Each structure stands twice: as C-alpha cells, then as structure tokens.
mmCIF file of C-alpha atoms in Angstrom:
data_model
loop_
_atom_site.group_PDB
_atom_site.id
_atom_site.type_symbol
_atom_site.label_atom_id
_atom_site.label_comp_id
_atom_site.label_asym_id
_atom_site.label_seq_id
_atom_site.Cartn_x
_atom_site.Cartn_y
_atom_site.Cartn_z
ATOM 1 C CA MET A 1 0.180 -0.466 0.151
ATOM 2 C CA LEU A 2 3.069 2.344 0.516
ATOM 3 C CA ALA A 3 3.965 2.471 -3.076
ATOM 4 C CA VAL A 4 0.208 3.766 -4.073
ATOM 5 C CA THR A 5 0.705 5.800 -1.426
ATOM 6 C CA VAL A 6 3.986 6.955 -3.167
ATOM 7 C CA ILE A 7 2.353 7.137 -6.634
ATOM 8 C CA ALA A 8 -0.705 9.121 -5.525
ATOM 9 C CA GLY A 9 1.301 12.095 -3.676
ATOM 10 C CA ILE A 10 3.576 11.713 -7.267
ATOM 11 C CA LEU A 11 0.362 12.113 -9.513
ATOM 12 C CA PHE A 12 -0.884 15.011 -6.668
ATOM 13 C CA THR A 13 2.250 17.555 -7.415
ATOM 14 C CA TRP A 14 2.344 17.218 -10.358
ATOM 15 C CA CYS A 15 -0.734 18.105 -10.403
ATOM 16 C CA VAL A 16 -1.109 20.992 -8.592
ATOM 17 C CA LEU A 17 2.790 22.620 -10.412
ATOM 18 C CA SER A 18 0.963 21.351 -14.206
ATOM 19 C CA ARG A 19 0.950 25.404 -15.836
ATOM 20 C CA ARG A 20 4.745 25.479 -13.884
ATOM 21 C CA LEU A 21 6.160 21.982 -15.672
ATOM 22 C CA ALA A 22 4.320 22.566 -18.782
ATOM 23 C CA LEU A 23 6.480 25.606 -19.543
ATOM 24 C CA TRP A 24 9.681 22.241 -19.537
ATOM 25 C CA SER A 25 7.077 20.119 -21.055
ATOM 26 C CA VAL A 26 7.195 18.109 -18.216
ATOM 27 C CA THR A 27 3.927 15.938 -18.399
ATOM 28 C CA ALA A 28 2.762 13.562 -15.980
ATOM 29 C CA PRO A 29 3.698 10.824 -17.914
ATOM 30 C CA ILE A 30 7.083 11.578 -18.164
ATOM 31 C CA ALA A 31 7.074 12.558 -13.960
ATOM 32 C CA MET A 32 6.094 9.461 -13.267
ATOM 33 C CA MET A 33 8.712 7.874 -15.572
ATOM 34 C CA VAL A 34 11.277 10.249 -13.626
ATOM 35 C CA ALA A 35 9.935 8.845 -10.015
ATOM 36 C CA GLY A 36 9.503 5.508 -10.640
ATOM 37 C CA ILE A 37 13.363 5.603 -11.972
ATOM 38 C CA ALA A 38 14.484 7.182 -8.992
ATOM 39 C CA LEU A 39 12.423 5.634 -6.696
ATOM 40 C CA THR A 40 13.324 1.920 -8.101
ATOM 41 C CA SER A 41 16.264 2.212 -8.580
ATOM 42 C CA GLY A 42 20.073 0.729 -7.131
ATOM 43 C CA SER A 43 21.045 -2.157 -5.315
ATOM 44 C CA ASP A 44 18.632 -1.186 -2.511
ATOM 45 C CA PRO A 45 16.202 1.184 -3.909
ATOM 46 C CA PRO A 46 12.768 1.627 -1.605
ATOM 47 C CA LEU A 47 10.364 0.656 -3.988
ATOM 48 C CA VAL A 48 10.006 -2.401 -5.714
ATOM 49 C CA PHE A 49 7.404 -4.495 -7.223
ATOM 50 C CA ASP A 50 7.178 -7.665 -8.157
ATOM 51 C CA PHE A 51 5.249 -9.449 -10.492
ATOM 52 C CA GLY A 52 4.939 -12.358 -9.546
ATOM 53 C CA ASP A 53 1.099 -13.171 -9.784
ATOM 54 C CA LEU A 54 1.893 -12.983 -13.293
ATOM 55 C CA ALA A 55 -2.083 -13.951 -14.477
ATOM 56 C CA GLY A 56 -3.056 -10.872 -12.039
ATOM 57 C CA PHE A 57 -0.783 -9.078 -13.599
ATOM 58 C CA GLU A 58 -1.781 -9.557 -16.967
ATOM 59 C CA HIS A 59 -5.448 -9.414 -16.924
ATOM 60 C CA ALA A 60 -4.879 -5.739 -15.233
ATOM 61 C CA VAL A 61 -2.548 -4.919 -18.325
ATOM 62 C CA GLU A 62 -5.455 -6.145 -20.709
ATOM 63 C CA VAL A 63 -8.102 -3.760 -18.768
ATOM 64 C CA VAL A 64 -5.961 -0.749 -19.310
ATOM 65 C CA LEU A 65 -5.158 -1.667 -22.960
ATOM 66 C CA ALA A 66 -8.645 -2.417 -23.502
ATOM 67 C CA LEU A 67 -9.854 0.697 -21.862
ATOM 68 C CA LEU A 68 -7.594 2.597 -23.796
ATOM 69 C CA LEU A 69 -7.954 0.902 -27.547
ATOM 70 C CA PHE A 70 -12.235 2.201 -26.901
ATOM 71 C CA VAL A 71 -11.413 6.480 -25.607
ATOM 72 C CA ASP A 72 -8.905 6.617 -28.605
ATOM 73 C CA ALA A 73 -11.624 5.046 -31.231
ATOM 74 C CA THR A 74 -14.167 7.158 -29.771
ATOM 75 C CA GLU A 75 -12.125 10.615 -29.502
ATOM 76 C CA VAL A 76 -11.229 10.381 -33.242
ATOM 77 C CA PRO A 77 -12.578 13.324 -35.147
ATOM 78 C CA ALA A 78 -14.888 12.098 -37.311
ATOM 79 C CA GLY A 79 -14.898 16.044 -39.801
ATOM 80 C CA ALA A 80 -10.589 14.882 -39.995
ATOM 81 C CA VAL A 81 -11.030 11.513 -41.038
ATOM 82 C CA ARG A 82 -13.583 13.217 -44.158
ATOM 83 C CA ARG A 83 -11.303 15.944 -44.775
ATOM 84 C CA GLU A 84 -8.222 14.134 -45.240
ATOM 85 C CA LYS A 85 -9.391 10.458 -45.855
ATOM 86 C CA SER A 86 -6.523 10.699 -48.649
ATOM 87 C CA VAL A 87 -4.122 11.017 -45.977
ATOM 88 C CA VAL A 88 -5.228 8.929 -42.872
ATOM 89 C CA ALA A 89 -5.726 6.258 -45.852
ATOM 90 C CA ARG A 90 -2.478 6.280 -46.676
ATOM 91 C CA LEU A 91 -0.986 6.341 -43.331
ATOM 92 C CA LEU A 92 -3.157 3.471 -41.784
ATOM 93 C CA GLY A 93 -3.584 1.461 -44.954
ATOM 94 C CA VAL A 94 0.204 1.797 -47.008
ATOM 95 C CA ALA A 95 2.813 4.001 -44.136
ATOM 96 C CA LEU A 96 1.198 1.143 -41.169
ATOM 97 C CA PRO A 97 1.989 -2.566 -43.277
ATOM 98 C CA LEU A 98 5.463 -1.029 -44.447
ATOM 99 C CA THR A 99 6.149 0.479 -41.024
ATOM 100 C CA LEU A 100 5.496 -3.239 -39.437
ATOM 101 C CA GLY A 101 8.157 -4.559 -42.228
ATOM 102 C CA ALA A 102 9.808 -2.256 -41.747
ATOM 103 C CA ALA A 103 10.610 -2.820 -38.108
ATOM 104 C CA PHE A 104 10.749 -6.551 -38.407
ATOM 105 C CA LEU A 105 13.382 -6.723 -41.799
ATOM 106 C CA THR A 106 16.040 -4.200 -39.330
ATOM 107 C CA ALA A 107 15.243 -7.066 -35.944
ATOM 108 C CA LEU A 108 16.535 -9.455 -37.842
ATOM 109 C CA ALA A 109 19.302 -7.670 -39.545
ATOM 110 C CA PHE A 110 20.277 -7.027 -35.299
ATOM 111 C CA PHE A 111 18.902 -10.093 -33.932
ATOM 112 C CA PRO A 112 18.984 -13.230 -36.873
ATOM 113 C CA ASP A 113 19.323 -15.514 -33.688
ATOM 114 C CA ARG A 114 15.863 -15.450 -32.347
ATOM 115 C CA PRO A 115 12.970 -16.674 -34.148
ATOM 116 C CA GLY A 116 10.875 -15.017 -36.447
ATOM 117 C CA TRP A 117 7.716 -15.246 -34.731
ATOM 118 C CA VAL A 118 9.267 -13.225 -31.778
ATOM 119 C CA LEU A 119 10.846 -10.585 -34.146
ATOM 120 C CA ALA A 120 6.939 -10.206 -35.960
ATOM 121 C CA THR A 121 6.039 -9.662 -32.523
ATOM 122 C CA LEU A 122 8.575 -7.333 -31.227
ATOM 123 C CA ALA A 123 7.624 -5.446 -34.307
ATOM 124 C CA THR A 124 3.751 -4.734 -33.313
ATOM 125 C CA VAL A 125 4.951 -3.512 -29.796
ATOM 126 C CA VAL A 126 7.386 -0.918 -31.442
ATOM 127 C CA VAL A 127 5.378 0.756 -34.367
ATOM 128 C CA PRO A 128 1.853 1.987 -31.986
ATOM 129 C CA LEU A 129 1.909 5.538 -32.224
ATOM 130 C CA ASP A 130 0.798 7.575 -28.979
ATOM 131 C CA LEU A 131 0.541 11.008 -29.093
ATOM 132 C CA ALA A 132 0.943 11.490 -24.082
ATOM 133 C CA PRO A 133 4.939 11.337 -24.010
ATOM 134 C CA ALA A 134 4.482 14.400 -27.414
ATOM 135 C CA ALA A 135 1.341 15.787 -26.503
ATOM 136 C CA ALA A 136 3.231 19.353 -26.685
ATOM 137 C CA VAL A 137 2.604 18.676 -30.179
ATOM 138 C CA VAL A 138 -1.199 18.172 -30.607
ATOM 139 C CA ARG A 139 -1.921 21.233 -28.533
ATOM 140 C CA ASP A 140 0.681 23.610 -30.702
ATOM 141 C CA GLU A 141 -1.112 26.343 -32.216
ATOM 142 C CA ARG A 142 1.901 26.772 -33.977
ATOM 143 C CA VAL A 143 1.622 23.662 -35.890
ATOM 144 C CA PRO A 144 -0.683 23.306 -38.665
ATOM 145 C CA ALA A 145 -4.073 23.080 -37.861
ATOM 146 C CA ARG A 146 -4.639 20.095 -40.764
ATOM 147 C CA LEU A 147 -1.595 17.781 -39.497
ATOM 148 C CA ARG A 148 -2.424 18.094 -36.048
ATOM 149 C CA GLU A 149 -5.523 16.721 -36.706
ATOM 150 C CA VAL A 150 -4.499 13.864 -39.073
ATOM 151 C CA LEU A 151 -1.620 12.510 -35.980
ATOM 152 C CA ASN A 152 -4.829 12.477 -33.826
ATOM 153 C CA VAL A 153 -6.752 9.629 -36.065
ATOM 154 C CA GLU A 154 -3.127 8.218 -36.327
ATOM 155 C CA GLY A 155 -2.762 8.440 -33.283
ATOM 156 C CA GLY A 156 -6.268 6.956 -32.100
ATOM 157 C CA LEU A 157 -6.498 4.012 -35.132
ATOM 158 C CA SER A 158 -3.134 2.875 -35.046
ATOM 159 C CA ASP A 159 -2.925 0.602 -32.051
ATOM 160 C CA GLY A 160 -6.405 -0.166 -32.063
ATOM 161 C CA ILE A 161 -5.427 -1.823 -36.578
ATOM 162 C CA VAL A 162 -2.203 -3.496 -35.181
ATOM 163 C CA SER A 163 -3.677 -5.106 -32.344
ATOM 164 C CA PRO A 164 -5.177 -8.082 -34.289
ATOM 165 C CA VAL A 165 -1.317 -8.119 -35.562
ATOM 166 C CA PHE A 166 0.038 -8.782 -32.267
ATOM 167 C CA LEU A 167 -2.250 -11.023 -31.062
ATOM 168 C CA ILE A 168 -1.526 -13.898 -34.699
ATOM 169 C CA CYS A 169 1.824 -12.971 -34.193
ATOM 170 C CA VAL A 170 2.039 -13.674 -29.615
ATOM 171 C CA ALA A 171 0.322 -16.476 -30.314
ATOM 172 C CA ALA A 172 2.625 -18.274 -32.721
ATOM 173 C CA ALA A 173 5.894 -17.325 -31.102
ATOM 174 C CA ALA A 174 4.879 -18.599 -28.034
ATOM 175 C CA GLU A 175 3.508 -22.194 -30.445
ATOM 176 C CA TYR A 176 7.275 -21.941 -31.446
ATOM 177 C CA ARG A 177 8.855 -23.620 -28.753
ATOM 178 C CA THR A 178 6.530 -25.983 -27.898
ATOM 179 C CA VAL A 179 5.363 -27.623 -31.485
ATOM 180 C CA GLY A 180 8.270 -26.188 -33.226
ATOM 181 C CA ASP A 181 7.270 -25.401 -37.104
ATOM 182 C CA ASP A 182 3.513 -26.040 -37.214
ATOM 183 C CA TYR A 183 1.378 -22.623 -36.416
ATOM 184 C CA ALA A 184 -1.261 -23.549 -38.067
ATOM 185 C CA GLU A 185 -3.164 -23.896 -35.042
ATOM 186 C CA ALA A 186 -2.154 -20.775 -33.130
ATOM 187 C CA LEU A 187 -2.590 -19.187 -35.760
ATOM 188 C CA LEU A 188 -6.221 -20.567 -36.347
ATOM 189 C CA GLY A 189 -6.948 -19.895 -32.469
ATOM 190 C CA ALA A 190 -5.885 -16.088 -32.290
ATOM 191 C CA LEU A 191 -8.072 -15.445 -35.942
ATOM 192 C CA THR A 192 -10.879 -16.985 -34.106
ATOM 193 C CA ALA A 193 -10.055 -15.298 -30.986
ATOM 194 C CA ALA A 194 -10.497 -11.906 -33.645
ATOM 195 C CA GLY A 195 -13.314 -12.747 -35.031
ATOM 196 C CA TRP A 196 -14.701 -13.868 -31.371
ATOM 197 C CA ALA A 197 -13.606 -9.873 -30.533
ATOM 198 C CA VAL A 198 -15.169 -8.767 -33.873
ATOM 199 C CA GLY A 199 -18.322 -9.493 -33.875
ATOM 200 C CA ALA A 200 -19.090 -8.913 -29.454
ATOM 201 C CA GLY A 201 -17.480 -5.314 -29.927
ATOM 202 C CA SER A 202 -19.392 -4.607 -33.053
ATOM 203 C CA LEU A 203 -22.515 -6.274 -30.775
ATOM 204 C CA VAL A 204 -21.963 -4.244 -27.335
ATOM 205 C CA GLY A 205 -21.215 -0.928 -30.116
ATOM 206 C CA ASN A 206 -23.833 -0.384 -31.261
ATOM 207 C CA LEU A 207 -26.338 -1.349 -29.247
ATOM 208 C CA ALA A 208 -25.072 1.218 -26.661
ATOM 209 C CA GLY A 209 -24.667 3.698 -28.956
ATOM 210 C CA ARG A 210 -28.478 3.289 -30.321
ATOM 211 C CA LEU A 211 -30.141 3.135 -27.236
ATOM 212 C CA LEU A 212 -27.926 5.690 -25.488
ATOM 213 C CA ARG A 213 -29.051 8.173 -28.213
ATOM 214 C CA ARG A 214 -32.579 6.820 -28.218
ATOM 215 C CA SER A 215 -32.280 7.822 -24.580
ATOM 216 C CA TRP A 216 -30.909 11.376 -24.249
ATOM 217 C CA ALA A 217 -33.292 12.330 -27.164
ATOM 218 C CA ARG A 218 -36.399 11.584 -25.566
ATOM 219 C CA GLY A 219 -34.676 12.483 -22.195
ATOM 220 C CA TRP A 220 -34.863 9.514 -20.541
ATOM 221 C CA THR A 221 -31.357 9.471 -19.661
ATOM 222 C CA LEU A 222 -29.070 12.320 -17.085
ATOM 223 C CA PRO A 223 -25.757 13.672 -18.048
ATOM 224 C CA ALA A 224 -23.877 12.118 -15.263
ATOM 225 C CA ALA A 225 -26.121 8.140 -16.026
ATOM 226 C CA THR A 226 -24.534 9.022 -19.503
ATOM 227 C CA ARG A 227 -20.939 9.408 -18.664
ATOM 228 C CA LEU A 228 -21.599 5.715 -15.983
ATOM 229 C CA ALA A 229 -23.346 3.784 -19.830
ATOM 230 C CA VAL A 230 -19.884 4.635 -21.520
ATOM 231 C CA LEU A 231 -17.881 3.183 -19.067
ATOM 232 C CA SER A 232 -19.867 0.723 -19.913
ATOM 233 C CA VAL A 233 -19.610 -0.184 -22.720
ATOM 234 C CA PRO A 234 -16.112 -1.470 -22.934
ATOM 235 C CA VAL A 235 -16.328 -3.403 -20.082
ATOM 236 C CA ALA A 236 -19.423 -5.702 -21.043
ATOM 237 C CA ALA A 237 -17.053 -5.831 -24.611
ATOM 238 C CA TYR A 238 -14.636 -6.770 -22.698
ATOM 239 C CA SER A 239 -15.526 -9.671 -20.502
ATOM 240 C CA LEU A 240 -18.538 -10.434 -23.076
ATOM 241 C CA SER A 241 -15.023 -11.210 -25.708
ATOM 242 C CA LEU A 242 -13.535 -13.072 -22.662
ATOM 243 C CA ALA A 243 -16.631 -15.360 -22.207
ATOM 244 C CA LEU A 244 -16.891 -16.080 -26.290
ATOM 245 C CA GLY A 245 -13.550 -17.183 -26.108
ATOM 246 C CA GLY A 246 -11.557 -14.239 -27.869
ATOM 247 C CA ASN A 247 -9.775 -11.267 -27.239
ATOM 248 C CA GLY A 248 -11.530 -8.466 -24.826
ATOM 249 C CA PHE A 249 -9.016 -5.217 -26.054
ATOM 250 C CA VAL A 250 -9.946 -6.189 -29.494
ATOM 251 C CA ALA A 251 -13.654 -6.088 -28.553
ATOM 252 C CA SER A 252 -13.294 -2.507 -26.627
ATOM 253 C CA PHE A 253 -11.668 -0.787 -29.918
ATOM 254 C CA VAL A 254 -13.836 -2.417 -32.339
ATOM 255 C CA ALA A 255 -17.218 -0.809 -29.274
ATOM 256 C CA GLY A 256 -15.484 2.077 -28.994
ATOM 257 C CA VAL A 257 -15.878 2.880 -33.151
ATOM 258 C CA CYS A 258 -18.741 1.449 -33.123
ATOM 259 C CA VAL A 259 -20.121 3.451 -30.631
ATOM 260 C CA ALA A 260 -18.860 6.972 -31.727
ATOM 261 C CA PRO A 261 -21.286 8.663 -33.974
ATOM 262 C CA SER A 262 -23.782 8.320 -31.794
ATOM 263 C CA LEU A 263 -21.790 9.868 -28.571
ATOM 264 C CA ARG A 264 -21.773 12.790 -31.043
ATOM 265 C CA HIS A 265 -25.379 13.370 -30.471
ATOM 266 C CA LEU A 266 -24.899 13.350 -26.351
ATOM 267 C CA PRO A 267 -23.363 15.832 -24.094
ATOM 268 C CA GLU A 268 -19.462 16.622 -25.265
ATOM 269 C CA ASP A 269 -18.397 15.911 -22.102
ATOM 270 C CA THR A 270 -20.256 11.998 -21.695
ATOM 271 C CA VAL A 271 -17.033 10.592 -22.649
ATOM 272 C CA LYS A 272 -14.200 12.501 -19.686
ATOM 273 C CA MET A 273 -14.784 9.696 -17.008
ATOM 274 C CA THR A 274 -13.432 6.670 -19.469
ATOM 275 C CA ASP A 275 -11.160 8.934 -20.127
ATOM 276 C CA ASP A 276 -10.067 10.141 -16.545
ATOM 277 C CA LEU A 277 -9.907 6.643 -15.820
ATOM 278 C CA VAL A 278 -7.660 5.433 -18.262
ATOM 279 C CA THR A 279 -5.776 8.704 -17.499
ATOM 280 C CA LEU A 280 -4.901 7.580 -13.868
ATOM 281 C CA SER A 281 -4.314 4.068 -14.829
ATOM 282 C CA ALA A 282 -1.864 5.096 -17.744
ATOM 283 C CA LEU A 283 -0.076 6.970 -15.106
ATOM 284 C CA ALA A 284 0.600 4.295 -12.827
ATOM 285 C CA LEU A 285 1.951 2.169 -15.976
ATOM 286 C CA TRP A 286 4.543 5.520 -16.679
ATOM 287 C CA PHE A 287 5.423 4.482 -12.861
ATOM 288 C CA LEU A 288 5.735 0.583 -13.385
ATOM 289 C CA PHE A 289 7.318 1.506 -16.056
ATOM 290 C CA GLY A 290 9.489 3.483 -14.370
ATOM 291 C CA GLN A 291 10.953 0.105 -12.533
ATOM 292 C CA LEU A 292 11.553 -0.801 -15.884
ATOM 293 C CA VAL A 293 14.046 0.987 -17.098
ATOM 294 C CA SER A 294 16.100 0.937 -13.695
ATOM 295 C CA ASP A 295 16.221 -3.054 -13.650
ATOM 296 C CA GLU A 296 17.112 -2.006 -17.655
ATOM 297 C CA PHE A 297 20.634 0.343 -17.889
ATOM 298 C CA TRP A 298 20.774 -1.909 -14.225
ATOM 299 C CA ASP A 299 21.611 -4.840 -16.279
ATOM 300 C CA GLY A 300 23.521 -2.541 -18.185
ATOM 301 C CA PHE A 301 23.196 -1.497 -21.963
ATOM 302 C CA HIS A 302 22.984 -3.785 -24.623
ATOM 303 C CA LEU A 303 24.787 -1.225 -28.038
ATOM 304 C CA SER A 304 22.645 -3.724 -30.022
ATOM 305 C CA VAL A 305 19.344 -2.740 -28.996
ATOM 306 C CA ILE A 306 19.955 0.414 -29.005
ATOM 307 C CA LEU A 307 20.968 1.256 -32.051
ATOM 308 C CA TYR A 308 17.927 -0.326 -33.171
ATOM 309 C CA ALA A 309 15.880 1.510 -31.400
ATOM 310 C CA VAL A 310 16.802 4.891 -32.662
ATOM 311 C CA LEU A 311 15.971 2.818 -35.979
ATOM 312 C CA ALA A 312 12.481 2.109 -35.100
ATOM 313 C CA CYS A 313 12.014 5.459 -33.496
ATOM 314 C CA THR A 314 13.437 7.421 -37.149
ATOM 315 C CA LEU A 315 13.968 5.683 -39.934
ATOM 316 C CA VAL A 316 11.626 2.527 -39.533
ATOM 317 C CA ARG A 317 8.773 4.918 -39.570
ATOM 318 C CA LEU A 318 9.914 8.101 -41.859
ATOM 319 C CA VAL A 319 10.726 6.454 -45.142
ATOM 320 C CA PRO A 320 7.322 3.904 -45.180
ATOM 321 C CA VAL A 321 5.278 7.517 -44.160
ATOM 322 C CA MET A 322 7.860 9.315 -47.339
ATOM 323 C CA LEU A 323 7.038 6.761 -49.425
ATOM 324 C CA ALA A 324 3.167 6.078 -48.468
ATOM 325 C CA LEU A 325 2.476 9.737 -48.759
ATOM 326 C CA ILE A 326 4.039 10.973 -52.457
ATOM 327 C CA GLY A 327 1.545 12.750 -54.640
ATOM 328 C CA THR A 328 -0.203 13.914 -52.093
ATOM 329 C CA ASP A 329 -0.604 17.975 -51.440
ATOM 330 C CA LEU A 330 1.060 17.923 -48.198
ATOM 331 C CA SER A 331 4.995 19.989 -48.859
ATOM 332 C CA LEU A 332 7.928 18.109 -48.983
ATOM 333 C CA SER A 333 8.565 19.789 -44.863
ATOM 334 C CA ASP A 334 5.170 18.355 -43.883
ATOM 335 C CA ARG A 335 6.127 14.956 -45.093
ATOM 336 C CA LEU A 336 8.885 14.705 -42.693
ATOM 337 C CA PHE A 337 7.011 16.544 -39.634
ATOM 338 C CA LEU A 338 4.644 13.611 -40.100
ATOM 339 C CA GLY A 339 7.266 10.252 -40.675
ATOM 340 C CA TRP A 340 9.403 12.320 -38.100
ATOM 341 C CA MET A 341 6.327 12.801 -35.293
ATOM 342 C CA GLY A 342 5.631 9.230 -34.675
ATOM 343 C CA PRO A 343 6.657 8.900 -30.297
ATOM 344 C CA ARG A 344 6.428 5.252 -28.479
ATOM 345 C CA GLY A 345 4.156 5.462 -25.301
ATOM 346 C CA VAL A 346 1.580 3.384 -23.811
ATOM 347 C CA ALA A 347 0.364 0.950 -26.235
ATOM 348 C CA SER A 348 4.166 -0.113 -26.486
ATOM 349 C CA VAL A 349 4.569 -0.175 -23.454
ATOM 350 C CA VAL A 350 1.507 -2.575 -22.473
ATOM 351 C CA PHE A 351 1.551 -4.443 -25.768
ATOM 352 C CA GLY A 352 5.523 -5.184 -24.320
ATOM 353 C CA LEU A 353 4.783 -5.419 -21.282
ATOM 354 C CA LEU A 354 2.177 -8.552 -22.265
ATOM 355 C CA ALA A 355 3.912 -9.938 -24.421
ATOM 356 C CA ALA A 356 6.780 -10.580 -21.928
ATOM 357 C CA ILE A 357 4.297 -12.284 -19.916
ATOM 358 C CA GLU A 358 3.405 -14.536 -23.147
ATOM 359 C CA LEU A 359 6.730 -15.281 -23.969
ATOM 360 C CA ARG A 360 7.553 -16.026 -20.821
ATOM 361 C CA ALA A 361 8.551 -20.250 -20.917
ATOM 362 C CA ALA A 362 9.241 -19.175 -24.940
ATOM 363 C CA GLY A 363 12.444 -17.085 -24.369
ATOM 364 C CA GLY A 364 11.403 -14.009 -25.496
ATOM 365 C CA GLY A 365 9.654 -12.419 -23.283
ATOM 366 C CA ASP A 366 12.707 -10.652 -21.628
ATOM 367 C CA PHE A 367 13.766 -9.675 -25.121
ATOM 368 C CA ILE A 368 11.287 -8.162 -26.158
ATOM 369 C CA SER A 369 10.673 -6.309 -22.935
ATOM 370 C CA ARG A 370 14.638 -4.958 -22.928
ATOM 371 C CA VAL A 371 13.534 -3.633 -26.776
ATOM 372 C CA MET A 372 10.544 -2.476 -26.074
ATOM 373 C CA VAL A 373 12.231 -0.021 -22.323
ATOM 374 C CA ILE A 374 14.581 0.921 -24.879
ATOM 375 C CA THR A 375 12.486 1.960 -28.472
ATOM 376 C CA VAL A 376 10.363 4.203 -25.866
ATOM 377 C CA MET A 377 13.198 5.637 -23.716
ATOM 378 C CA VAL A 378 14.298 6.647 -27.026
ATOM 379 C CA SER A 379 11.255 7.803 -28.326
ATOM 380 C CA ILE A 380 10.302 9.988 -25.454
ATOM 381 C CA VAL A 381 14.027 11.660 -26.021
ATOM 382 C CA LEU A 382 14.219 12.500 -29.408
ATOM 383 C CA HIS A 383 10.243 13.046 -29.868
ATOM 384 C CA GLY A 384 10.264 15.240 -26.487
ATOM 385 C CA LEU A 385 12.845 17.513 -27.353
ATOM 386 C CA SER A 386 12.318 18.458 -30.787
ATOM 387 C CA SER A 387 8.998 19.326 -30.157
ATOM 388 C CA GLU A 388 9.905 22.832 -29.305
ATOM 389 C CA PRO A 389 12.619 22.940 -32.276
ATOM 390 C CA MET A 390 9.429 21.947 -34.299
ATOM 391 C CA GLY A 391 7.192 24.532 -33.303
ATOM 392 C CA ARG A 392 9.291 27.045 -33.623
ATOM 393 C CA ARG A 393 10.099 26.446 -37.704
ATOM 394 C CA TYR A 394 6.221 26.194 -38.583
ATOM 395 C CA ALA A 395 5.771 30.379 -36.261
ATOM 396 C CA ARG A 396 8.869 31.035 -38.921
ATOM 397 C CA ARG A 397 7.039 28.901 -42.005
ATOM 398 C CA ARG A 398 4.007 30.909 -41.136
ATOM 399 C CA ARG A 399 5.262 34.051 -40.647
ATOM 400 C CA ALA A 400 6.497 34.371 -44.442
ATOM 401 C CA SER A 401 3.052 32.830 -45.257
ATOM 402 C CA PRO A 402 -0.761 32.006 -45.000
ATOM 403 C CA GLU A 403 -1.471 28.474 -43.563
ATOM 404 C CA PRO A 404 -2.871 26.176 -46.709
ATOM 405 C CA ARG A 405 -6.558 25.989 -45.881
ATOM 406 C CA ALA A 406 -7.019 22.822 -44.017
ATOM 407 C CA GLY A 407 -8.135 19.647 -45.957
ATOM 408 C CA GLY A 408 -5.743 20.790 -49.194
#
C-alpha cells in the first residue's frame, strides 16, 4: 500500500504544479516515469514491484489497454477523417503495414538468432503511435491544424489496427517452442479469437450507441448517467469477448468505433469519466515503467538494442510515411513532420508487457521487454527534444506565408 500512497502523492504534486512544469515540457507521463526510475533504482531501492502474480497482472494490463483503445476509438474526430481521408488512408493502409515490415526486417538484421515470430511480435510492439509523451506538439497552435488533426486520427486508430496482428504474432511465437514449426493451430486460434472479439465489440458498441442516443433524445437519462453508461461499454465488450473465447481489448476497440457516431449526439463530456480513468491507469503504468527502465539500465547497455531502438523511432517510420504520402498535396516539410512525429508510449509499454508475460516460457519475453523499454526511452528523448524546434520552425514559416486551407 505504501507504493500506492507514493504514486498518488507524486501524481498530486504534478497536478498542483502542472502549469509550471508544462513550461519545461514535463508532462504527467514523464514525471511518473522519472519518479519510478528514482524510487526503484539501485541495489536497495525504496520501492520494488514484484510481478509474481502474472495472471492477475496480465488481466490488469489488458483492462488498461482495453479502456485505452476504447477511448482512442471514440475520440477520433469524424470531421478530420472526412477532410483528410486520403492522407489517413495512406498512413493507415500503406505506411503502417510498411512500417511493420520495416521494423521486422530491421529486427531480423540486428537479431538474426531470434525466432522470426518473436521478431514479428517485437515489430508490433515498437510500431504503435502514442501522442501522450509528445502531447505538446498536438496542442501547439504553431503547428498547422491540419497536421495535428492527422496525427490525432492516426494515433487514435493505429494501435487498434495493430492489436489483432500483435495477437497473431504472440500466438505463433508461443507455439514456436511447443510444437516446432507447425503454427497452423496457433494462427487459427488467434484469428478465431479476433473474430469473436470483432463480433462482440460490434454487438455491444452498436446496441449501446443506439440505446444511449434514443434515451438522451427522449429525455430518459441524465448527463452523469450517460458517463457511467459509456464506461460500462468497454467493460461489457471486454467481458463478453472473453466469455466467447475472443480477445478483450480488440473487442473494446471495435466497440469504441461502433459507439462513436452516437456519442456525437450526447453531452460533450460523456466520455470524460472513462478518459480520466484511462489517464489515471496509464500514469500508474508509467510509474511501473520506471522500474523496468531501472532494471534494464542496471543490467547494462546493449548496443544492438539501442541501435535498433533509434532506427525504430526514426527511419523505420519516416521512410514508409514519406513513400506513402507521395502524390498528396502535403509539402515535403509537412511529410517529414508526419514521418518524424511518431512517439511511442503506453500502447508499446502494454503490448511489450503482455508479450513478455505470454512469451516468458518461450524465451522471448525478456528480450521483447528490453527492446520495448529502450525504444520508448529513445522516443521520449527524440520526440520530446524535437517538439519545441518544430513549433518554432512552423511559426517562422507561418510568418513568411499564410497557412494553407485545412483539408487541402
């Protein structure tokens, strides 16, 4: 319980100083991570978290991811998708698969002794976008609104699209050590679980959306009740999917996509309670991530892992995005901005933790966890340090010429 008290105290301290800390780009995730590193480092740290109850910890992490994916799906601005459908389609339909492939091939070059399915799982861990560690860019009005909208849409949908691929890769990687090269059963099981998840998420999301919209239109409910109702949607989708043999967090993402159109007809803060719960849970994960950082750096540096992490945060995303956006009306500098601005955060941390748990017996869990930790750390440094210079560059460009009309 002391750990909970410490985490709550650190969070409260950041909250009362948030405006001051924002001047130095110290976000809540960064503050929690630094606190986690400081309090879990050394040979005799003040706090140590024991992940001995893997089953309970795994379910807790899955629930956090389920809520995160749901909120991401509901917060994707529909107007931005319509205005930028060509750019978004290229980023998610072309650049994202190319990025996954590039991450896999790069891992194959750096870690040739690792099984292919473990490296494929690693690719799904280091690729998902999370704007929280670089939230200043999304709020920076010096950056064109069009680019911020595109990043918001991509950030909201990329992890949900990657999650079924992650499930398939983890299942195949786990099977590698049990039945040799016969992955058919593992792949079929993962695809079946994804199918049940899509079905459960669609059913819960569509039904909940229709009922909520009709109830609000007829005056049968209250704003506070709608917030509770929305919180119950990912929980229902998650639990129903598990009961049917599907995957909970895929179901939660699908439910978010299905319920989102109805939420636009409800009070603006309808998702606020769920969003706050996700934020609180994610900050606790950032504190635990601090211990993972401490453990990794206490054990020493691994040059190949660091080099891979740097490439995963730079060229592995930059080149596919640049290729995918050829032929659009975006300028070269705007394409470079979208290609560079791909921070990794909670989604990578959660995927990495789940992979570490599932593949511990197969021998790839610790490896994936190590690479995930270094990749997220590199991303925080690179994307955090580059946020302000990018804002200044766009401010100079705006003074030199007017910003183009949104939507091209």
